[in-house]
Amino acid sequence: MVEGLRERKKRQTRQYISDVATGLFMERGFDAVTVAEVADAADVSVNTVYNYFSTKEDLFLDRADDMRERLARWVRARDTGESAAAAVLRELRAELEAVSPRVGLMPGFERFMSVVEAAPTLRLRLMAVRHEVLQRLEAALREETGAPDEDITPRLMAGQINWLHETLTDFVRRGMTAGRAPGEVSREALGLLDDMEDLLSEKVLNYAVRAVE
């Protein structure tokens, strides 16, 4: 779908407000900056800020919606003959090989996390987002396999697959906050991902294989 002019302008305005807010939060800390100050710095009204962001936390965690959906999206987009776990493993490897900021492999990530750690509301929001990732993954697996509500298998499989993502991102976070180079952390994380794949059972690795249509 081609993005229209109106949609592009809205996206650019949202990104600009978020960038201004992030700069202020990184400089002064999350709790020390008000939404009114963000609006003033971005030269927009407070109402405009809230039109794009429901809460102050959303200004800093502006990619939370993408985070919530990423595992479920990867599962739904898996290739023919590919299982749910295999699709997630493939996508995670691609992000590590690309040294992608989507998994935290970027300069300045340690400063980003220091802002989060200093703000209880941000920590709580991240915990909530991580829980939603698991919930949405389970929903996707249930939908993709046609499992009835009483079947606990999608929940169990979601937990196993989400473990890959949680463990990997935590490994990257610890490496980056220790001041290590993104490329170095990426190489070690790829080895960790191989080790984790070896620990998965055949049942997990072969769950929700996309059939040939």
Coordinates of C-alpha atoms in Angstrom, one line a residue, residues 49-149:
V49 CA 1.4 15.7 21.6
Y50 CA -1.5 13.7 23.2
N51 CA -3.1 13.2 19.7
Y52 CA 0.0 11.2 18.8
F53 CA 1.0 9.7 22.1
S54 CA -1.5 8.5 24.8
T55 CA 1.0 8.8 27.6
K56 CA 4.3 10.4 28.5
E57 CA 5.9 6.9 28.5
D58 CA 4.8 6.4 24.9
L59 CA 6.9 9.4 23.9
F60 CA 10.1 7.6 25.0
L61 CA 9.0 4.0 24.1
D62 CA 7.7 5.1 20.7
R63 CA 8.4 1.7 19.1
A64 CA 6.4 -0.2 21.7
D65 CA 3.7 -1.1 19.2
D66 CA 6.2 -2.7 16.9
M67 CA 7.7 -4.6 19.9
R68 CA 4.3 -6.0 20.9
E69 CA 3.6 -7.4 17.5
R70 CA 7.0 -8.5 16.2
L71 CA 6.9 -12.2 17.2
A72 CA 3.3 -12.6 16.2
R73 CA 4.0 -10.9 12.9
W74 CA 7.0 -13.1 12.2
V75 CA 4.9 -16.2 12.9
R76 CA 2.1 -15.1 10.6
A77 CA 4.6 -14.3 7.8
R78 CA 6.5 -17.6 8.1
D79 CA 7.4 -19.4 4.9
T80 CA 5.8 -22.5 3.5
G81 CA 7.3 -25.5 5.3
E82 CA 8.6 -23.3 8.1
S83 CA 7.6 -23.7 11.7
A84 CA 6.8 -20.9 14.1
A85 CA 10.1 -21.3 16.0
A86 CA 12.1 -21.5 12.8
A87 CA 10.6 -18.2 11.6
V88 CA 11.5 -16.5 14.8
L89 CA 15.0 -17.9 14.8
R90 CA 15.5 -16.8 11.2
E91 CA 14.3 -13.3 12.0
L92 CA 16.5 -13.0 15.1
R93 CA 19.5 -14.2 13.2
A94 CA 18.9 -11.6 10.5
E95 CA 18.7 -8.8 13.0
L96 CA 21.9 -9.9 14.7
E97 CA 23.8 -10.3 11.4
A98 CA 22.7 -6.8 10.4
V99 CA 23.8 -5.5 13.8
S100 CA 20.3 -4.0 14.0
P101 CA 19.2 -1.3 16.6
R102 CA 15.9 -3.2 16.8
V103 CA 17.6 -5.6 19.2
G104 CA 19.6 -2.9 21.0
L105 CA 22.8 -3.1 18.9
M106 CA 23.4 0.6 18.6
P107 CA 25.8 3.2 20.1
G108 CA 24.2 5.0 23.0
F109 CA 22.0 2.1 24.1
E110 CA 23.5 2.1 27.5
R111 CA 22.3 5.7 28.0
F112 CA 18.8 4.8 26.8
M113 CA 18.7 2.0 29.4
S114 CA 20.0 4.2 32.1
V115 CA 17.0 6.5 31.6
V116 CA 14.6 3.5 31.7
E117 CA 16.2 2.1 34.9
A118 CA 15.9 5.5 36.6
A119 CA 12.2 5.8 35.9
P120 CA 9.8 3.3 37.6
T121 CA 7.0 4.1 35.2
L122 CA 9.1 3.3 32.2
R123 CA 10.3 0.0 33.8
L124 CA 6.7 -1.0 34.5
R125 CA 5.7 -0.1 30.9
L126 CA 8.5 -2.2 29.5
M127 CA 7.3 -5.1 31.7
A128 CA 3.8 -4.7 30.4
V129 CA 5.0 -4.6 26.8
R130 CA 7.0 -7.8 27.2
H131 CA 3.9 -9.5 28.6
E132 CA 1.9 -8.3 25.6
V133 CA 4.5 -9.8 23.3
L134 CA 3.8 -13.2 24.8
Q135 CA 0.1 -12.8 24.8
R136 CA 0.0 -11.8 21.1
L137 CA 2.3 -14.6 20.2
E138 CA 0.0 -17.1 21.9
A139 CA -3.0 -15.6 20.1
A140 CA -1.1 -15.9 16.7
L141 CA -0.2 -19.5 17.3
R142 CA -3.8 -20.3 18.4
E143 CA -5.1 -18.6 15.3
E144 CA -2.6 -20.2 12.9
T145 CA -3.1 -23.7 14.2
G146 CA -6.9 -23.5 14.8
A147 CA -6.4 -24.7 18.4
P148 CA -9.5 -24.4 20.6
D149 CA -9.5 -22.2 23.7

